[in-house]
Short mmCIF file of C-alpha atoms in Angstrom, two decimals:
data_model
loop_
_atom_site.label_atom_id
_atom_site.label_comp_id
_atom_site.label_asym_id
_atom_site.label_seq_id
_atom_site.Cartn_x
_atom_site.Cartn_y
_atom_site.Cartn_z
CA UNK L 97 120.18 95.55 72.29
CA UNK L 98 120.35 92.84 75.19
CA UNK L 99 117.04 91.73 76.73
CA UNK L 100 116.81 89.93 80.06
CA UNK L 101 116.45 86.07 79.50
CA UNK L 102 114.20 85.44 82.14
CA UNK L 103 111.62 86.98 84.48
CA UNK L 104 114.55 87.10 87.22
CA UNK L 105 116.94 89.13 85.02
CA UNK L 106 120.10 88.71 83.15
CA UNK L 107 122.85 86.56 84.22
CA UNK L 108 120.80 85.29 87.41
CA UNK L 109 120.69 81.72 86.28
CA UNK L 110 116.98 81.37 87.35
CA UNK L 111 114.69 80.26 84.75
CA UNK L 112 111.23 81.19 84.28
CA UNK L 113 108.62 82.33 81.52
CA UNK L 114 109.68 84.45 78.65
CA UNK L 115 109.60 88.26 79.73
CA UNK L 116 107.89 90.94 77.77
CA UNK L 117 109.77 92.35 74.98
CA UNK L 118 111.56 95.82 75.58
CA UNK L 119 108.95 97.37 73.34
CA UNK L 120 105.98 96.07 75.51
CA UNK L 121 108.03 97.08 78.52
CA UNK L 122 108.68 100.60 77.34
CA UNK L 123 104.97 101.66 76.75
CA UNK L 124 103.71 101.44 80.27
CA UNK L 125 106.87 102.84 81.70
CA UNK L 126 106.79 105.87 79.35
CA UNK L 127 102.97 106.59 80.34
CA UNK L 128 103.86 106.36 83.91
CA UNK L 129 106.52 109.05 83.58
CA UNK L 130 104.01 110.89 81.48
CA UNK L 131 101.07 110.87 83.89
CA UNK L 132 103.41 111.82 86.99
CA UNK L 133 104.89 114.81 84.95
CA UNK L 134 101.30 115.88 83.86
CA UNK L 135 100.19 115.95 87.60
CA UNK L 136 102.82 118.24 88.37
CA UNK L 137 101.96 120.93 85.80
CA UNK L 138 98.38 120.51 84.81
CA UNK L 139 97.26 122.42 87.88
CA UNK L 140 98.93 125.48 86.83
CA UNK L 141 96.05 126.38 84.41
CA UNK L 142 93.35 125.46 87.07
CA UNK L 143 94.37 128.24 89.54
CA UNK L 144 91.54 130.56 89.12
CA UNK L 145 88.75 127.74 88.71
CA UNK L 146 90.20 125.83 91.84
CA UNK L 147 90.53 128.74 93.72
CA UNK L 148 86.95 129.88 93.09
CA UNK L 149 85.44 126.61 93.50
CA UNK L 150 87.27 125.80 96.68
CA UNK L 151 87.09 129.19 98.09
CA UNK L 152 91.01 129.53 98.38
CA UNK L 153 93.65 131.72 96.97
CA UNK L 154 96.42 131.49 94.34
CA UNK L 155 98.96 130.86 97.30
CA UNK L 156 96.74 128.04 98.53
CA UNK L 157 96.82 126.33 95.04
CA UNK L 158 100.72 127.05 94.76
CA UNK L 159 101.02 125.34 98.22
CA UNK L 160 99.12 122.20 96.99
CA UNK L 161 101.31 122.04 93.77
CA UNK L 162 104.53 122.40 95.77
CA UNK L 163 103.50 119.94 98.52
CA UNK L 164 102.82 117.27 95.79
CA UNK L 165 106.38 117.83 94.15
CA UNK L 166 107.93 117.87 97.86
CA UNK L 167 106.42 114.75 98.82
CA UNK L 168 107.76 113.15 95.73
CA UNK L 169 111.18 114.47 96.32
CA UNK L 170 111.26 113.60 99.95
CA UNK L 171 110.15 109.91 99.30
CA UNK L 172 111.72 109.08 96.12
CA UNK L 173 114.84 107.81 97.76
CA UNK L 174 113.17 105.41 100.23
CA UNK L 175 110.88 104.45 97.27
CA UNK L 176 113.97 103.57 95.15
CA UNK L 177 115.12 101.37 97.97
CA UNK L 178 112.04 99.58 98.45
CA UNK L 179 112.34 98.21 94.94
CA UNK L 180 114.99 95.81 96.05
CA UNK L 181 113.07 94.59 98.91
CA UNK L 182 109.51 94.04 97.38
CA UNK L 183 110.36 93.91 93.75
CA UNK L 184 110.41 96.63 90.94
CA UNK L 185 107.09 95.38 89.58
CA UNK L 186 105.36 95.23 92.84
CA UNK L 187 106.42 98.80 93.61
CA UNK L 188 105.27 100.08 90.19
CA UNK L 189 101.65 98.56 90.60
CA UNK L 190 101.53 99.72 94.34
CA UNK L 191 102.41 103.17 93.35
CA UNK L 192 100.04 103.32 90.47
CA UNK L 193 97.21 102.01 92.95
CA UNK L 194 97.90 104.81 95.37
CA UNK L 195 98.20 107.35 92.85
CA UNK L 196 94.83 106.35 91.34
CA UNK L 197 93.06 106.53 94.70
CA UNK L 198 94.59 110.02 95.23
CA UNK L 199 93.39 111.28 91.92
CA UNK L 200 89.79 110.06 92.57
CA UNK L 201 89.75 111.73 95.95
CA UNK L 202 91.11 114.81 94.54
CA UNK L 203 88.28 114.67 91.83
CA UNK L 204 85.49 114.87 94.48
CA UNK L 205 87.40 117.39 97.08
CA UNK L 206 85.16 119.75 98.78
CA UNK L 207 87.90 121.90 100.01
CA UNK L 208 91.62 122.61 99.80
CA UNK L 209 92.47 120.17 102.65
CA UNK L 210 90.99 117.21 100.77
CA UNK L 211 92.76 118.24 97.65
CA UNK L 212 96.05 118.40 99.33
CA UNK L 213 95.35 114.91 100.88
CA UNK L 214 94.55 113.53 97.43
CA UNK L 215 96.70 115.29 95.05
CA UNK L 216 99.62 116.45 97.23
CA UNK L 217 99.97 113.53 99.53
CA UNK L 218 98.57 110.38 97.99
CA UNK L 219 99.38 111.06 94.36
CA UNK L 220 102.90 112.22 95.66
CA UNK L 221 103.41 108.97 97.60
CA UNK L 222 102.26 106.97 94.70
CA UNK L 223 104.62 108.71 92.37
CA UNK L 224 107.50 107.99 94.79
CA UNK L 225 106.77 104.41 94.60
CA UNK L 226 106.28 103.95 90.82
CA UNK L 227 108.88 106.19 89.43
CA UNK L 228 111.94 104.68 90.63
CA UNK L 229 110.99 101.24 88.95
CA UNK L 230 110.51 103.01 85.72
CA UNK L 231 114.24 104.02 85.66
CA UNK L 232 115.45 100.77 87.07
CA UNK L 233 113.54 98.73 84.63
CA UNK L 234 114.63 100.65 81.67
CA UNK L 235 118.24 100.35 82.67
CA UNK L 236 118.14 96.63 83.21
CA UNK L 237 116.21 95.89 79.97
CA UNK L 238 118.19 98.09 77.78
CA UNK L 239 121.81 97.44 78.30
CA UNK L 240 123.36 98.78 75.17
CA UNK L 241 124.28 102.48 75.30
CA UNK L 242 122.23 103.46 72.10
CA UNK L 243 119.21 101.35 72.88
CA UNK L 244 119.11 102.83 76.46
CA UNK L 245 119.51 106.32 75.07
CA UNK L 246 116.53 105.52 72.58
CA UNK L 247 114.40 104.28 75.59
CA UNK L 248 115.15 106.91 77.85
CA UNK L 249 114.50 109.38 75.08
CA UNK L 250 111.11 108.05 74.92
CA UNK L 251 110.44 107.99 78.56
CA UNK L 252 111.87 111.64 78.98
CA UNK L 253 110.01 112.75 75.87
CA UNK L 254 106.67 111.61 77.39
CA UNK L 255 107.74 112.96 80.80
CA UNK L 256 108.56 116.50 79.39
CA UNK L 257 105.49 116.35 77.18
CA UNK L 258 103.41 115.57 80.47
CA UNK L 259 105.04 118.59 82.15
CA UNK L 260 104.97 121.00 79.09
CA UNK L 261 101.37 119.83 77.78
CA UNK L 262 99.80 119.59 81.16
CA UNK L 263 98.57 123.19 80.90
CA UNK L 264 97.10 122.47 77.37
CA UNK L 265 95.44 119.17 78.30
CA UNK L 266 94.37 120.41 81.72
CA UNK L 267 93.16 123.61 79.98
CA UNK L 268 90.90 121.83 77.54
CA UNK L 269 89.50 119.37 80.14
CA UNK L 270 88.91 122.31 82.64
CA UNK L 271 87.23 124.52 79.96
CA UNK L 272 85.14 121.67 78.38
CA UNK L 273 84.16 119.88 81.62
CA UNK L 274 85.72 121.08 84.84
CA UNK L 275 88.98 120.92 86.69
CA UNK L 276 87.83 117.87 88.52
CA UNK L 277 87.58 115.88 85.30
CA UNK L 278 91.16 116.33 84.90
CA UNK L 279 91.87 114.22 87.88
CA UNK L 280 89.33 111.61 86.50
CA UNK L 281 91.42 111.67 83.41
CA UNK L 282 94.62 110.91 85.52
CA UNK L 283 93.05 107.91 87.30
CA UNK L 284 91.85 106.56 83.87
CA UNK L 285 95.30 106.68 82.50
CA UNK L 286 96.58 105.00 85.57
CA UNK L 287 94.20 102.18 84.97
CA UNK L 288 95.39 101.70 81.55
CA UNK L 289 98.98 101.70 82.71
CA UNK L 290 98.09 98.93 85.11
CA UNK L 291 96.75 96.88 82.49
CA UNK L 292 99.78 97.28 80.22
CA UNK L 293 102.21 96.38 83.11
CA UNK L 294 100.67 93.12 83.51
CA UNK L 295 103.13 92.07 80.61
CA UNK L 296 106.18 93.22 82.57
CA UNK L 297 108.32 90.67 84.09
CA UNK L 298 110.59 91.89 86.77
CA UNK L 299 114.34 91.31 85.65
CA UNK L 300 115.63 90.72 89.12
CA UNK L 301 114.18 88.84 92.02
CA UNK L 302 113.08 90.83 95.11
CA UNK L 303 115.01 90.25 98.44
CA UNK L 304 112.34 90.54 101.36
CA UNK L 305 115.22 89.92 103.83
CA UNK L 306 117.11 93.05 102.64
CA UNK L 307 117.24 95.63 105.60
CA UNK L 308 115.46 99.13 105.19
CA UNK L 309 117.04 102.03 106.76
CA UNK L 310 113.85 103.56 108.37
CA UNK L 311 116.00 106.06 110.47
CA UNK L 312 117.69 107.21 107.34
CA UNK L 313 114.41 107.48 105.39
CA UNK L 314 113.09 109.72 108.07
CA UNK L 315 115.95 112.02 108.36
CA UNK L 316 116.17 112.44 104.52
CA UNK L 317 112.51 113.27 104.13
CA UNK L 318 112.38 115.64 107.01
CA UNK L 319 115.55 117.47 105.90
CA UNK L 320 114.15 117.97 102.23
CA UNK L 321 110.78 118.96 103.62
CA UNK L 322 112.33 121.61 105.98
CA UNK L 323 114.36 123.07 103.21
CA UNK L 324 111.54 123.63 100.64
CA UNK L 325 109.34 124.79 103.38
CA UNK L 326 111.93 127.45 104.21
CA UNK L 327 111.68 128.59 100.70
CA UNK L 328 107.95 128.80 100.69
CA UNK L 329 108.19 130.97 103.88
CA UNK L 330 110.18 133.72 101.96
CA UNK L 331 107.44 135.77 101.17
CA UNK L 332 105.77 135.80 104.64
CA UNK L 333 108.71 135.93 107.12
CA UNK L 334 112.42 136.19 106.43
CA UNK L 335 113.35 134.94 110.04
CA UNK L 336 111.04 131.78 109.60
CA UNK L 337 112.66 131.13 106.13
CA UNK L 338 116.19 131.35 107.70
CA UNK L 339 115.16 129.09 110.57
CA UNK L 340 113.77 126.46 108.40
CA UNK L 341 116.54 126.42 105.88
CA UNK L 342 119.27 126.16 108.74
CA UNK L 343 117.09 123.42 110.37
CA UNK L 344 116.64 121.49 107.22
CA UNK L 345 120.43 121.71 106.47
CA UNK L 346 121.16 120.43 109.94
CA UNK L 347 118.90 117.46 109.57
CA UNK L 348 120.41 116.50 106.14
CA UNK L 349 123.81 116.80 107.81
CA UNK L 350 122.55 114.22 110.37
CA UNK L 351 121.31 112.10 107.47
CA UNK L 352 124.81 111.90 106.13
CA UNK L 353 126.38 111.18 109.21
CA UNK L 354 123.81 108.50 110.08
CA UNK L 355 124.46 106.54 106.69
CA UNK L 356 128.15 107.01 107.27
CA UNK L 357 127.78 105.32 110.78
CA UNK L 358 125.75 102.48 109.37
CA UNK L 359 128.33 101.73 106.89
CA UNK L 360 131.17 101.82 109.42
CA UNK L 361 129.10 99.38 111.49
CA UNK L 362 128.49 96.99 108.59
CA UNK L 363 124.97 97.75 108.23
CA UNK L 364 123.27 98.82 104.78
CA UNK L 365 122.31 102.46 104.83
CA UNK L 366 119.41 104.14 103.01
CA UNK L 367 122.24 105.38 100.42
CA UNK L 368 125.61 104.18 99.97
CA UNK L 369 128.13 107.07 100.34
CA UNK L 370 129.75 105.54 97.10
CA UNK L 371 126.94 107.11 95.17
CA UNK L 372 128.47 110.47 95.95
CA UNK L 373 132.03 109.57 94.94
CA UNK L 374 131.46 109.46 91.23
CA UNK L 375 132.11 113.05 89.91
CA UNK L 376 130.32 112.36 86.59
CA UNK L 377 127.26 111.19 88.37
CA UNK L 378 127.26 114.14 90.82
CA UNK L 379 127.47 116.54 87.88
CA UNK L 380 124.67 114.58 86.15
CA UNK L 381 122.53 114.91 89.22
CA UNK L 382 123.13 118.66 89.40
CA UNK L 383 121.99 119.17 85.89
CA UNK L 384 119.00 117.04 86.45
CA UNK L 385 117.91 119.19 89.22
CA UNK L 386 118.55 122.50 87.46
CA UNK L 387 116.62 121.22 84.42
CA UNK L 388 113.41 120.37 86.24
CA UNK L 389 113.90 123.62 88.23
CA UNK L 390 113.67 125.59 84.95
CA UNK L 391 110.88 123.42 83.60
CA UNK L 392 108.54 123.53 86.42
CA UNK L 393 109.46 127.17 87.44
CA UNK L 394 108.68 128.48 83.90
CA UNK L 395 105.59 126.25 83.57
CA UNK L 396 104.28 127.87 86.93
CA UNK L 397 105.34 131.37 86.44
CA UNK L 398 104.09 131.71 82.82
CA UNK L 399 100.75 130.10 83.62
CA UNK L 400 100.03 132.05 86.70
CA UNK L 401 100.99 135.47 84.85
CA UNK L 402 98.78 134.73 81.93
CA UNK L 403 95.88 133.74 84.03
CA UNK L 404 95.99 136.11 86.89
CA UNK L 405 97.37 139.18 85.28
CA UNK L 406 96.46 138.84 81.65
CA UNK L 407 93.15 137.38 82.45
CA UNK L 408 93.46 134.34 80.16
CA UNK L 409 91.33 131.26 80.80
CA UNK L 410 92.57 127.78 81.12
CA UNK L 411 92.29 126.67 77.48
CA UNK L 412 94.06 129.89 76.01
CA UNK L 413 96.82 129.38 78.47
CA UNK L 414 97.32 125.80 77.63
CA UNK L 415 97.41 126.37 73.90
CA UNK L 416 100.31 128.76 74.33
CA UNK L 417 102.37 125.97 76.03
CA UNK L 418 102.01 123.83 72.84
CA UNK L 419 105.09 125.53 71.52
CA UNK L 420 107.11 124.17 74.61
CA UNK L 421 105.55 120.91 74.17
CA UNK L 422 106.46 120.54 70.55
CA UNK L 423 110.11 121.64 70.90
CA UNK L 424 110.56 119.21 73.97
CA UNK L 425 108.90 116.29 72.01
CA UNK L 426 110.95 116.68 68.88
CA UNK L 427 114.25 117.07 70.73
CA UNK L 428 113.50 114.28 73.06
CA UNK L 429 112.50 111.89 70.43
CA UNK L 430 115.81 112.59 68.51
CA UNK L 431 117.68 111.57 71.64
CA UNK L 432 119.14 108.28 70.00
CA UNK L 433 120.38 110.27 66.87
CA UNK L 434 122.00 112.87 69.26
CA UNK L 435 123.48 110.11 71.50
CA UNK L 436 125.27 108.65 68.31
CA UNK L 437 126.80 111.98 67.26
CA UNK L 438 127.49 114.00 70.29
CA UNK L 439 128.78 113.54 73.78
CA UNK L 440 126.36 113.94 76.92
CA UNK L 441 128.70 116.96 77.79
CA UNK L 442 127.99 118.74 74.46
CA UNK L 443 124.33 118.02 74.57
CA UNK L 444 123.74 119.14 77.90
CA UNK L 445 125.75 122.39 77.43
CA UNK L 446 123.65 123.15 74.17
CA UNK L 447 120.48 122.39 76.08
CA UNK L 448 121.22 124.90 78.93
CA UNK L 449 122.37 127.49 76.40
CA UNK L 450 119.21 127.24 74.32
CA UNK L 451 117.03 127.13 77.28
CA UNK L 452 118.54 130.30 78.82
CA UNK L 453 118.15 131.96 75.38
CA UNK L 454 114.55 130.91 75.38
CA UNK L 455 113.77 132.45 78.86
CA UNK L 456 115.68 135.77 77.58
CA UNK L 457 113.39 135.67 74.43
CA UNK L 458 110.32 135.01 76.50
CA UNK L 459 111.05 138.09 78.60
CA UNK L 460 112.18 140.50 75.73
CA UNK L 461 108.93 139.46 73.61
CA UNK L 462 106.45 139.78 76.53
CA UNK L 463 107.91 143.04 77.46
CA UNK L 464 107.72 144.48 73.73
CA UNK L 465 104.28 143.02 72.62
CA UNK L 466 100.92 143.15 73.99
CA UNK L 467 99.92 139.90 72.38
CA UNK L 468 100.30 136.64 74.46
CA UNK L 469 101.31 134.82 71.27
CA UNK L 470 104.81 136.73 71.72
CA UNK L 471 105.53 134.10 74.24
CA UNK L 472 105.68 131.17 71.76
CA UNK L 473 109.16 131.69 70.55
CA UNK L 474 110.58 131.70 73.98
CA UNK L 475 108.68 128.74 74.87
CA UNK L 476 109.70 126.83 71.71
CA UNK L 477 113.31 127.40 72.68
CA UNK L 478 112.78 126.41 76.26
CA UNK L 479 111.25 123.07 74.93
CA UNK L 480 113.91 122.32 72.56
CA UNK L 481 116.75 123.16 75.12
CA UNK L 482 115.20 120.88 77.77
CA UNK L 483 114.36 118.29 75.27
CA UNK L 484 117.97 118.12 74.15
CA UNK L 485 119.54 117.65 77.63
CA UNK L 486 116.93 115.83 79.57
CA UNK L 487 117.98 112.26 78.25
CA UNK L 488 121.74 112.46 78.30
CA UNK L 489 121.61 113.75 81.87
CA UNK L 490 119.72 110.58 83.00
CA UNK L 491 121.56 108.44 80.91
CA UNK L 492 125.01 109.65 82.45
CA UNK L 493 123.69 108.99 86.08
CA UNK L 494 122.12 105.63 85.46
CA UNK L 495 124.80 104.30 83.33
CA UNK L 496 127.44 105.11 86.14
CA UNK L 497 126.48 102.21 88.41
CA UNK L 498 126.03 98.55 88.14
CA UNK L 499 122.83 96.58 88.43
CA UNK L 500 122.80 95.93 92.08
CA UNK L 501 123.01 99.76 92.82
CA UNK L 502 120.33 100.62 90.27
CA UNK L 503 117.65 100.89 93.04
CA UNK L 504 119.70 103.45 95.05
CA UNK L 505 120.79 105.60 92.18
CA UNK L 506 117.32 105.65 90.53
CA UNK L 507 115.76 106.70 93.79
CA UNK L 508 118.49 109.33 94.34
CA UNK L 509 118.34 110.55 90.77
CA UNK L 510 114.40 110.92 90.77
CA UNK L 511 114.33 112.60 94.18
CA UNK L 512 117.09 115.15 93.04
CA UNK L 513 114.83 115.87 89.75
CA UNK L 514 111.75 116.20 91.94
CA UNK L 515 113.48 118.40 94.45
CA UNK L 516 114.39 120.62 91.41
CA UNK L 517 110.75 120.64 90.37
CA UNK L 518 109.59 121.53 93.91
CA UNK L 519 112.29 124.23 94.24
CA UNK L 520 111.48 125.62 90.85
CA UNK L 521 107.84 126.10 91.67
CA UNK L 522 108.59 127.41 95.20
CA UNK L 523 111.33 129.82 94.31
CA UNK L 524 109.79 131.27 90.98
CA UNK L 525 106.25 131.04 92.57
CA UNK L 526 107.33 132.92 95.63
CA UNK L 527 108.86 135.84 93.54
CA UNK L 528 105.86 135.89 91.40
CA UNK L 529 103.03 135.92 93.91
CA UNK L 530 104.62 138.38 96.02
CA UNK L 531 103.26 140.96 93.52
CA UNK L 532 101.44 139.69 90.48
CA UNK L 533 102.78 142.21 87.90
CA UNK L 534 105.22 142.40 85.21
CA UNK L 535 107.93 143.29 87.47
CA UNK L 536 107.74 140.18 89.44
CA UNK L 537 106.99 138.05 86.26
CA UNK L 538 110.37 139.41 84.88
CA UNK L 539 112.24 138.91 88.21
CA UNK L 540 111.08 135.29 88.30
CA UNK L 541 112.23 134.56 84.66
CA UNK L 542 115.61 136.37 85.33
CA UNK L 543 116.25 133.84 88.34
CA UNK L 544 115.41 130.84 86.17
CA UNK L 545 117.77 132.21 83.38
CA UNK L 546 120.54 132.36 86.09
CA UNK L 547 119.76 128.79 87.02
CA UNK L 548 120.34 127.99 83.27
CA UNK L 549 123.64 129.67 83.30
CA UNK L 550 124.68 127.67 86.34
CA UNK L 551 123.56 124.53 84.55
CA UNK L 552 125.83 125.36 81.52
CA UNK L 553 128.85 125.77 83.79
CA UNK L 554 128.07 122.41 85.56
CA UNK L 555 127.80 120.83 82.06
CA UNK L 556 131.14 122.20 81.06
CA UNK L 557 132.73 120.05 83.94
CA UNK L 558 131.39 116.78 82.48
CA UNK L 559 133.93 114.30 80.86
CA UNK L 560 134.47 115.22 77.18
CA UNK L 561 134.37 111.53 76.36
CA UNK L 562 131.27 109.30 75.87
CA UNK L 563 129.72 107.24 78.59
CA UNK L 564 131.39 104.06 79.05
CA UNK L 565 128.39 101.93 79.33
#
């Protein structure tokens, strides 16, 4: 394991005080990924409570969840780029601060609008600022392949646990206190992370003179927002959906023309087109997107079905998700051992196969048994499958680029993953809320199983050899 030799990073030749050891760095970074993933899924078990308290509907709560995920996806690329300009450590702390304010505002929200402002907007912006530094710092501190796999394994384990255990933790807090207390819990965890992050030294110095592509940031964000908004409109107006999707595609096309024009003019774009020329990285990004689409889609669909159709309360719904949490945690923490024995291609293929099998099991057992406990075998398989492939997908992408491009690729990677989360909630949620019955539940799960099959095919195209870095 190679550790940066000074606060300004490996090989910079700039001296400084001794940095934190990687172990001390890893704890706050993993907790940061945990709380952001937790925020994306814990509201799934609060649907009935929030709807009743704020006098809104299931669709209203789904909108708040989707906007949160969308804001993250739309701003993650600019957030990653800002790390080069203002520094990774400063971005991390700034993001945590904005996130904490949003959590506290959500805790006292008198209506859906304020909840969206606090949870969907402020927490989403905070996440977009703090998550890219998590992956950049991990890549810079852990340069050995095995050590990096171990570090990403811990981070992805806590991220996956945050997403999978969010319903359980949120259910316990909601049932024992109230749904508002769940946001206070998030603020407290953020405060702990800020304290732990004081020991982190930025491995590379920030460059305040580095230009920031504001036009590219606006075009990328608007394009992503229009695409997901179009998907959300599917159950209301087909023409509106088609129009938004078309407009979003046009804006994203304009974004790519914009960054190519800046490169030809010798100006630094928001994203280098070079990032899209690496076939292995592109496939890794695609698998990341599909993995998070499945994880968040299953979480929303199962939680909503159990509460609205089966009439389960938040805590009973959350308990059922412990199977997925246990499977995901066990597989993610074994990432280092898996990385030594198998190629990323094998691990990602296996993960998608097991996950698709888990969705099939979930559907078959739910149809054949009146007991909600019949969902646990399928959820366990889904957790195991996702845990096996989350880490190698991230490692493949991050290891494909040198230090100077870590800000760009980390922002792109997290944007792609969070776009998957947003699409998973939007697509599966739209199918489900169209008619909250078993037929819609089955249709949503079938779509997610098909996503898993697409992921398996994409994984087959990854190189057979191990990552070079």
